[in-house]
Coordinates of C-alpha atoms in Angstrom, one line a residue:
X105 CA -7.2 28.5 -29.8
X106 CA -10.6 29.3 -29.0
X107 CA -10.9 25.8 -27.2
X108 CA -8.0 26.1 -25.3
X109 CA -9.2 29.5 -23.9
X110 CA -12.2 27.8 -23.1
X111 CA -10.9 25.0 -21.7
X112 CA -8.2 27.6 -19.7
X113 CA -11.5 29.9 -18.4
X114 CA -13.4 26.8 -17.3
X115 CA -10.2 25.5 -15.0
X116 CA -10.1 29.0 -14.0
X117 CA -14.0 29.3 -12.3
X118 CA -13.9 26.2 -11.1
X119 CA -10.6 26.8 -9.4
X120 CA -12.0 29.8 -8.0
X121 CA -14.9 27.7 -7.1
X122 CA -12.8 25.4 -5.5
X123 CA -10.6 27.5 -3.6
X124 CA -14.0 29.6 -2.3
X125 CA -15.4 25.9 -0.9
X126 CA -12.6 25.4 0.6
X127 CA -12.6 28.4 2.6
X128 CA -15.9 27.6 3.7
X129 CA -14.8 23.8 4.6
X130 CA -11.5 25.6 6.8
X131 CA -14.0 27.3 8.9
X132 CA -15.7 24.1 9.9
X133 CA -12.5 22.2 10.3
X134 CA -11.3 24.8 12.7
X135 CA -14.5 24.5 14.7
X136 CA -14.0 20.8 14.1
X137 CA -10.4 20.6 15.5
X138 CA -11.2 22.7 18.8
X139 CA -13.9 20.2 19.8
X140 CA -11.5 17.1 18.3
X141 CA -8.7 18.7 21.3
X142 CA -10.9 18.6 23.5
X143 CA -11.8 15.3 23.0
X144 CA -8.5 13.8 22.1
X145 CA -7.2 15.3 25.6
X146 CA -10.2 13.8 27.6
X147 CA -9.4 9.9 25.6
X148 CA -5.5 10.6 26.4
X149 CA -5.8 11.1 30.1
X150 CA -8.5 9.1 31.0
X151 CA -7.5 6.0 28.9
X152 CA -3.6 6.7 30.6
X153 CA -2.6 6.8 26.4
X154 CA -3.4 3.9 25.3
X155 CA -6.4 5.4 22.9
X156 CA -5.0 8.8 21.2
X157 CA -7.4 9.4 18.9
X158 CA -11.1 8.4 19.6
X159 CA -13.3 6.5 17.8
X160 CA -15.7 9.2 16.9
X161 CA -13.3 11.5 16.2
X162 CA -11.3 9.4 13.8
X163 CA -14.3 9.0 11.6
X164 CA -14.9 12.8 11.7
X165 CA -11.4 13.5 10.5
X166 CA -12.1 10.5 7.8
X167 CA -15.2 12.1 6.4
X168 CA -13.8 16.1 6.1
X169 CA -10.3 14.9 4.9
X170 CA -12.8 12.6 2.4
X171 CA -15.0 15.4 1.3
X172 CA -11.3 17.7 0.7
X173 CA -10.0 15.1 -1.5
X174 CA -13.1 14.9 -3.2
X175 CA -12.7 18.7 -3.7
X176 CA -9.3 18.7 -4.8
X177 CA -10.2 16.0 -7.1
X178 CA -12.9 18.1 -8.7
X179 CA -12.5 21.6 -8.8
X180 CA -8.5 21.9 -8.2
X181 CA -7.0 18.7 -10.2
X182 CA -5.6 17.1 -7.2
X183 CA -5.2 13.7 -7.2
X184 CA -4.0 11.8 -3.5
X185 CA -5.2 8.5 -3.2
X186 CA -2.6 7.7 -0.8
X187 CA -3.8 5.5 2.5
X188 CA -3.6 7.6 6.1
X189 CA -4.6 6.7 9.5
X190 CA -6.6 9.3 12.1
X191 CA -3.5 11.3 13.2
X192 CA -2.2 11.6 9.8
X193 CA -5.7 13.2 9.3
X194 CA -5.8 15.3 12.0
X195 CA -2.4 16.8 11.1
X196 CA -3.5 17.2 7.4
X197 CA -6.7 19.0 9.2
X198 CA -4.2 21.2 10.8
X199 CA -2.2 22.3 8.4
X200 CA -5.0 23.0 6.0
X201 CA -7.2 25.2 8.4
X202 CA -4.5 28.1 7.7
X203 CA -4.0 27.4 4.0
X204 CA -7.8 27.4 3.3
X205 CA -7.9 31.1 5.4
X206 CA -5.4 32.2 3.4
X207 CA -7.5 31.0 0.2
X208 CA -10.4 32.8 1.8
X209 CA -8.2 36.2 2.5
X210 CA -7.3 36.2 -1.3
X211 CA -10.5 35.7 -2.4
X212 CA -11.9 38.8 -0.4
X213 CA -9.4 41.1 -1.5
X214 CA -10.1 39.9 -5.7
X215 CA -13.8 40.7 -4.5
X216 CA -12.9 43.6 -3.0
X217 CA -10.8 45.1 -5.7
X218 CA -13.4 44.4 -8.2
X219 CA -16.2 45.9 -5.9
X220 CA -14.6 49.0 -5.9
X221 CA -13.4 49.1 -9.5
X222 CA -17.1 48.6 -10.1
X223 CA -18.1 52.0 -8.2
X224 CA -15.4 53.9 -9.7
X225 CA -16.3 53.0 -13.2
X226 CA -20.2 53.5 -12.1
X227 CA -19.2 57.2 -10.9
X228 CA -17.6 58.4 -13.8
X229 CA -19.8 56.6 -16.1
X230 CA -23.1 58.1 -14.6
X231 CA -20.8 61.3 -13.3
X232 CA -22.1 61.0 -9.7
X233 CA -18.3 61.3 -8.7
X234 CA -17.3 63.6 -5.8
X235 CA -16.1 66.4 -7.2
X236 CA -12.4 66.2 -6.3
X237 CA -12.2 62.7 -8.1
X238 CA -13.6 63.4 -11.3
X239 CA -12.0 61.1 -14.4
X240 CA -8.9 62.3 -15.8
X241 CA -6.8 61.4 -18.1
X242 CA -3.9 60.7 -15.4
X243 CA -6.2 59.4 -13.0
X244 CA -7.7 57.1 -15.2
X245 CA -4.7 55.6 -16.4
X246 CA -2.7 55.2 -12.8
X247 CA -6.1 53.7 -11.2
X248 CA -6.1 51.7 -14.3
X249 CA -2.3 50.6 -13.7
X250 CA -2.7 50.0 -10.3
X251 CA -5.8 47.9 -10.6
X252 CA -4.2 45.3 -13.7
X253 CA -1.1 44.9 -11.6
X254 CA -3.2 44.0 -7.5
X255 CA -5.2 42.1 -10.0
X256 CA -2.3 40.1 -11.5
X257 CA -0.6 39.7 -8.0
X258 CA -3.9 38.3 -6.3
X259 CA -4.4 35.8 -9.3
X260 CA -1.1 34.9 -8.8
X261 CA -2.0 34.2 -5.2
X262 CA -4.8 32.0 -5.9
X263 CA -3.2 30.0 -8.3
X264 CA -0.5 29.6 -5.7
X265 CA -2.7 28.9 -3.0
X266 CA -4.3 25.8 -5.5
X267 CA -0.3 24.4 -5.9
X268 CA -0.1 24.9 -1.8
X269 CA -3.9 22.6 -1.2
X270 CA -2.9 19.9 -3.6
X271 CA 1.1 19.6 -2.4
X272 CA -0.3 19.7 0.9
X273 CA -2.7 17.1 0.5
X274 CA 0.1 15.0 -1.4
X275 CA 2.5 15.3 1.5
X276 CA 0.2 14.2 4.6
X277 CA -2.0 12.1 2.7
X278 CA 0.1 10.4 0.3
X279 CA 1.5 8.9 -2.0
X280 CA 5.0 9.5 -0.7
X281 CA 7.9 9.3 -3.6
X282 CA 8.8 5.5 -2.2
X283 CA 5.3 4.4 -2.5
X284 CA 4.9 6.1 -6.1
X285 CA 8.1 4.1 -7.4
X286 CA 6.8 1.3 -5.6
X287 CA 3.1 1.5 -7.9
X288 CA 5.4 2.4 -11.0
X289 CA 7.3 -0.9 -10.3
X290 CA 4.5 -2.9 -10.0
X291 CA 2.6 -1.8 -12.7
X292 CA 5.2 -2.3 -14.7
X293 CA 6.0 -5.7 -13.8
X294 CA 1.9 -6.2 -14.4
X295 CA 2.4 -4.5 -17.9
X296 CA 5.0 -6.9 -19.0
X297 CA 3.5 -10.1 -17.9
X298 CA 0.2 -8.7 -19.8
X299 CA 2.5 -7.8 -23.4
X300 CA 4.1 -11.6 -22.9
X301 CA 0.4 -12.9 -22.4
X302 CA -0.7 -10.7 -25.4
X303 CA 2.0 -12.4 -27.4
X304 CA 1.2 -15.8 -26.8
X305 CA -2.3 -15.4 -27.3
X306 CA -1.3 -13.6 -30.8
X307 CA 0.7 -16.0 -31.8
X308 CA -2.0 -19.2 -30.9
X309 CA -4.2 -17.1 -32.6
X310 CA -2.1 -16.6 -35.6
X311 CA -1.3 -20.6 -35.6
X312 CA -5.2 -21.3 -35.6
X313 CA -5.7 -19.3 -38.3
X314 CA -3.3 -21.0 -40.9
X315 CA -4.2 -24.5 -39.4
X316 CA -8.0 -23.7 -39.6
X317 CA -8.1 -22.1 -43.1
X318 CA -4.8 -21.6 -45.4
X319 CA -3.7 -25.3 -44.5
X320 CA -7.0 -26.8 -45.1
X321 CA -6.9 -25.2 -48.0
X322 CA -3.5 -26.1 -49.1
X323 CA -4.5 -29.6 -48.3
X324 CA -7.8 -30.1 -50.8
X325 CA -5.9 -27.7 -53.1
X326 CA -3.0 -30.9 -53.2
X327 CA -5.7 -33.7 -53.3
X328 CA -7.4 -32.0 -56.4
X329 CA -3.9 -31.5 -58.2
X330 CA -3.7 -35.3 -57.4
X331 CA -6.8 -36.5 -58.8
X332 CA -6.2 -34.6 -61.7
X333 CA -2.9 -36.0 -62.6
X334 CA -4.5 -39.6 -61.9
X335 CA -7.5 -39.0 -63.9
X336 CA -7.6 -40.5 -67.4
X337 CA -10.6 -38.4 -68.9
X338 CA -8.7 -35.4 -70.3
X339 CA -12.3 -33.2 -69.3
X340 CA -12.3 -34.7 -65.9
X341 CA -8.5 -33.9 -65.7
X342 CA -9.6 -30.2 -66.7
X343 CA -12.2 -30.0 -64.3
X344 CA -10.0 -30.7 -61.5
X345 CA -7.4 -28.3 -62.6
X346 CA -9.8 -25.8 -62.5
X347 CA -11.2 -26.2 -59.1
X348 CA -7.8 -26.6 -58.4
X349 CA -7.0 -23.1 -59.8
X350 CA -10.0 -21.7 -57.8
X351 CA -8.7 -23.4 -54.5
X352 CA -5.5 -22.0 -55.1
X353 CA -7.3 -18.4 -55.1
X354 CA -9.2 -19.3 -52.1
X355 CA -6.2 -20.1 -49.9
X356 CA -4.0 -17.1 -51.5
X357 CA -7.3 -14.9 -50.2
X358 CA -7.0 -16.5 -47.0
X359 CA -3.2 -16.3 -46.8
X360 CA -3.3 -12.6 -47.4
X361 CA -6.3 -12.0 -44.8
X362 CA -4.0 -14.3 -41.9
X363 CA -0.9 -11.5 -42.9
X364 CA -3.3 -8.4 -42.8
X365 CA -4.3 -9.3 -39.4
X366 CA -1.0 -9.7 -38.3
X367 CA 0.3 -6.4 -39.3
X368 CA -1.3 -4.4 -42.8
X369 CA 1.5 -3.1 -45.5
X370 CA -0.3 0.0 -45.2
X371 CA 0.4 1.0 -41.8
X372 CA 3.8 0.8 -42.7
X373 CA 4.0 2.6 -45.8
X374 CA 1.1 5.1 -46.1
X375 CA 0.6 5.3 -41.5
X376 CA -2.4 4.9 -39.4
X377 CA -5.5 6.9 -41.8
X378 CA -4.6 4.9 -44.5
X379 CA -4.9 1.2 -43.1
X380 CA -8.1 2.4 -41.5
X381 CA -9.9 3.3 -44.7
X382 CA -8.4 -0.4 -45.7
X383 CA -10.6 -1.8 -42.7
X384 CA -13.4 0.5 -43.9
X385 CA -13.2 -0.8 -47.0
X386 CA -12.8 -4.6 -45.8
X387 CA -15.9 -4.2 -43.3
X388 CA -19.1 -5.9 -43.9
X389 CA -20.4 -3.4 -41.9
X390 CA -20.9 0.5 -43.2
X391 CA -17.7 2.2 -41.5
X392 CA -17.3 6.0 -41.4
X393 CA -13.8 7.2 -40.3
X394 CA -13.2 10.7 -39.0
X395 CA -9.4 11.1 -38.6
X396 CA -8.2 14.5 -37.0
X397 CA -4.5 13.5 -36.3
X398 CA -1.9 15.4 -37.3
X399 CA 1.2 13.9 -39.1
X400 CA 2.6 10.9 -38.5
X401 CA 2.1 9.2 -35.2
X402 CA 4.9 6.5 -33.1
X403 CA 4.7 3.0 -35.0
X404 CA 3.5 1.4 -31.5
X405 CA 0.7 4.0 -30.9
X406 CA -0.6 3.4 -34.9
X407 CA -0.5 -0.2 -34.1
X408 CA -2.5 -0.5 -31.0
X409 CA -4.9 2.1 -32.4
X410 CA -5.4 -0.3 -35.5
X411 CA -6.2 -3.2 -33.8
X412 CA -8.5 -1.9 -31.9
X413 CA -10.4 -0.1 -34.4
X414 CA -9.5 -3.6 -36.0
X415 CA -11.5 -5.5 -33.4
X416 CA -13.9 -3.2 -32.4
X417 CA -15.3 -3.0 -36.1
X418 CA -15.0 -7.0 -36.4
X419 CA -16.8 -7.2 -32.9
X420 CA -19.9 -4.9 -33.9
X421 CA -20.3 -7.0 -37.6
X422 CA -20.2 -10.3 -36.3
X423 CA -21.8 -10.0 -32.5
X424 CA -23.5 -6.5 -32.3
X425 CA -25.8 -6.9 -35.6
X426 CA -24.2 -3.4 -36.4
X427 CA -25.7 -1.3 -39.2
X428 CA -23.1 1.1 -38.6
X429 CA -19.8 2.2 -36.8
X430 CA -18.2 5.3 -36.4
X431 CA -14.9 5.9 -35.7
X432 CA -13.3 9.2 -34.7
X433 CA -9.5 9.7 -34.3
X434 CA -7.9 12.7 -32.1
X435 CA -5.2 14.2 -30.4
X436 CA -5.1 15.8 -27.2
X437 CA -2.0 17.0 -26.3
X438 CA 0.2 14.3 -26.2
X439 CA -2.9 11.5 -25.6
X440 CA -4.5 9.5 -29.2
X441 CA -7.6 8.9 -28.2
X442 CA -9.5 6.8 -30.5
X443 CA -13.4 6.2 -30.4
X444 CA -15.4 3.2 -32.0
X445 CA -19.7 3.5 -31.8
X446 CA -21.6 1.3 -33.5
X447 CA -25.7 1.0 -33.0
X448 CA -25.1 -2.3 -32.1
X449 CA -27.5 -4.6 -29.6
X450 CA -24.6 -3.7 -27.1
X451 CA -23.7 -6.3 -24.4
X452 CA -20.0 -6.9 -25.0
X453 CA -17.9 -8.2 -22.2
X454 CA -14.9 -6.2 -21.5
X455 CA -13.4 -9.0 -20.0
X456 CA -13.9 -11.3 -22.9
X457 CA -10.9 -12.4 -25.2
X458 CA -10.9 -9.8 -27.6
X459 CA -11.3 -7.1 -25.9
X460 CA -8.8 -8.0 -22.9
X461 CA -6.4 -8.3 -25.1
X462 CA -6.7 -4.9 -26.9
X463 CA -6.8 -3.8 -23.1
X464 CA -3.3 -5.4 -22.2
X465 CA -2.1 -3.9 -25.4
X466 CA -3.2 -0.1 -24.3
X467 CA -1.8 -1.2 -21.0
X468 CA 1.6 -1.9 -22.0
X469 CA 1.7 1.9 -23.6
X470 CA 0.6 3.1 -20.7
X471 CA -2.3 4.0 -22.0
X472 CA -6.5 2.7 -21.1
X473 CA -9.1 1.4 -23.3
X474 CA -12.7 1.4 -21.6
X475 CA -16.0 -0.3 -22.7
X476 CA -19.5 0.8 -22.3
X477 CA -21.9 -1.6 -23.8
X478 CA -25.1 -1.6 -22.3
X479 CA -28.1 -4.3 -23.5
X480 CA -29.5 -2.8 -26.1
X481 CA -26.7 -0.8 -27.1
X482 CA -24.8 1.5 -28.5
X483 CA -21.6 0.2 -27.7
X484 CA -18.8 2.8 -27.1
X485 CA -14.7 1.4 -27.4
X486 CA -12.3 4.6 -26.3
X487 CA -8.9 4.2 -26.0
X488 CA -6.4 6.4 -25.1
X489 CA -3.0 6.0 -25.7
X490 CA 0.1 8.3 -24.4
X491 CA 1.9 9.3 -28.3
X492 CA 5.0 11.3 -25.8

């Protein structure tokens, strides 16, 4: 609770932050746009309309439309990464000059109403009130009245004038609802080819890994069951039975580390805490889990979280010269995000096999994973993955 009202007070200021810039930025735009008519009417009748917008002028309307994206982005949570040419920034320029005034307007009055609640409290604190406006009982309470409710309506106006900036920004700017499907459609069609790619390499991998180990190991496990049968010294014939008794462990250890790294019984049965202490246990390398999840999670999202703790803990033991990895485990609303940091030499390639493939993976939830692995380390793996 005490984050979230935290978390609610900070978007709050820097709203208010925002919205107070960008009343500052309406006043240049609206200087800006007078001398952009001007201009724009000289280029239309001298170049007999071929050039609408000029060149300088265009850039101008680049930058400030830049620098009020920028502030969206930041301080208001607006996000319009849309493509628009000079006019559509000029109109955008237009229609904000009025909506950033009106921002401004609001603003005054929340000073202004705070200004004076601050001399009337200061007056009958320090009773240097006029005397006809001393504090009573009934005066106290309507001024009190009056004051929560102007202050709830002018918050309400600032929080609507935030929805008006960014849903003005979205319209003349972009994306437009065509162009949105259009992004969902492709990444989509990206995110499938990545799961199929994911799959085959999974299942080469998977076909390495018994060819490399559990067959080799069936195969000398055969020859020694062989020799033994063909041997005539009854202590030579024990001897090879019991190396072939060992080699039978061997490839049964090696058989049951291939099916763990395809998919753990644990996960299954006991969920997503359960199979990581497993990998904690399993790890050459010192592993300290700190799990903060709630419940049971979607089978995909405990999957993909595995494997990449899975990899990321496999990555720091055998390439990072890792003494130790952490990894923490939250939820954020409806986001996993899981975090792997080892004190690792760092370096790892986030385009390399491993790691593009837990990438594809976080992908095809719709989710990220990011690297940040500097020489010299530490290496930091977050993924996030959508659990809604």
């Amino acid at each position: 609770m005490r984050l979230r009202a935290a978390q609610r007070l900070r978007a709050g200021v820097k709203g208010i932050a925002g919205l107070a810039l960008g009343a500052a930025t309406a006043l240049v735009e609206a200087v800006f746009l007078v001398v952009a008519a001007v201009g724009v009417a000289y280029a239309f009748v001298f170049s007999r309309g071929q050039d609408m917008v000029p060149r300088t002028v265009a850039r101008a309307a680049r930058w400030l439309v830049e620098v009020e994206r920028r502030r969206l982005k930041v301080l208001l949570g607006g996000e319009s990464v849309g493509g628009y040419g000079p006019l559509q920034a000029l109109a955008y320029l237009v229609l904000r000059v009025p909506v950033g005034l009106l921002s401004g307007a609001v603003l005054l009055l929340l000073v202004y109403g705070l200004g004076v609640t601050a001399v009337l409290l200061s007056w009958w604190i320090l009773g240097t009130h006029p005397p006809d406006y001393g504090p009573t009982p009934m005066r106290v309470l309507g001024v009190g009245l009056v004051g929560a409710v102007l202050l709830y309506l002018d918050l309400q106006g600032l929080a609507g004038a935030a929805v008006l900036e960014r849903r003005l920004a979205r319209r003349c700017l972009g994306p437009s609802p065509l162009e949105l499907y259009e992004r969902r459609i492709a990444q989509l069609s990206a995110s499938r080819a990545e799961v199929v790619d994911a799959v085959d390499d999974e299942r080469r991998r998977i076909e390495r890994d018994l060819h490399d180990g559990v067959q080799q190991r069936l195969v000398g496990l055969s020859m020694l069951i062989g020799r033994a049968r063909r041997a005539r010294d009854p202590e030579r014939a024990a001897e090879l039975v019991r190396q072939a008794h060992e080699e039978a462990q061997r490839a049964l250890e090696d058989l049951r580390e291939v099916s763990w790294r395809v998919y753990p019984a644990a996960l299954d049965a006991d969920g997503l805490r359960a199979a990581l202490e497993t990998v904690a246990e399993r790890s050459a390398v010192p592993v300290v889990i700190d799990y903060a999840a709630a419940g049971r999670l979607p089978s995909r999202v405990e999957t993909a979280a595995y494997f990449v703790v899975c990899e990321a803990v496999t990555n720091a033991a055998k390439h990072a010269r890792a003494r130790r990895v952490t990894v923490r485990i939250r939820e954020h609303g409806t986001m996993l995000s899981v975090r792997i940091e080892d004190d690792g030499v760092g370096g790892a390639d986030p385009a390399g096999g491993g790691l593009a493939g837990l990438a594809r993976r976080a992908a095809a939830l719709d989710g990220r994973l990011t690297v940040d692995s500097p020489p010299g380390g530490p290496t930091v793996i977050t993924a996030e993955l959508p659990c809604g």
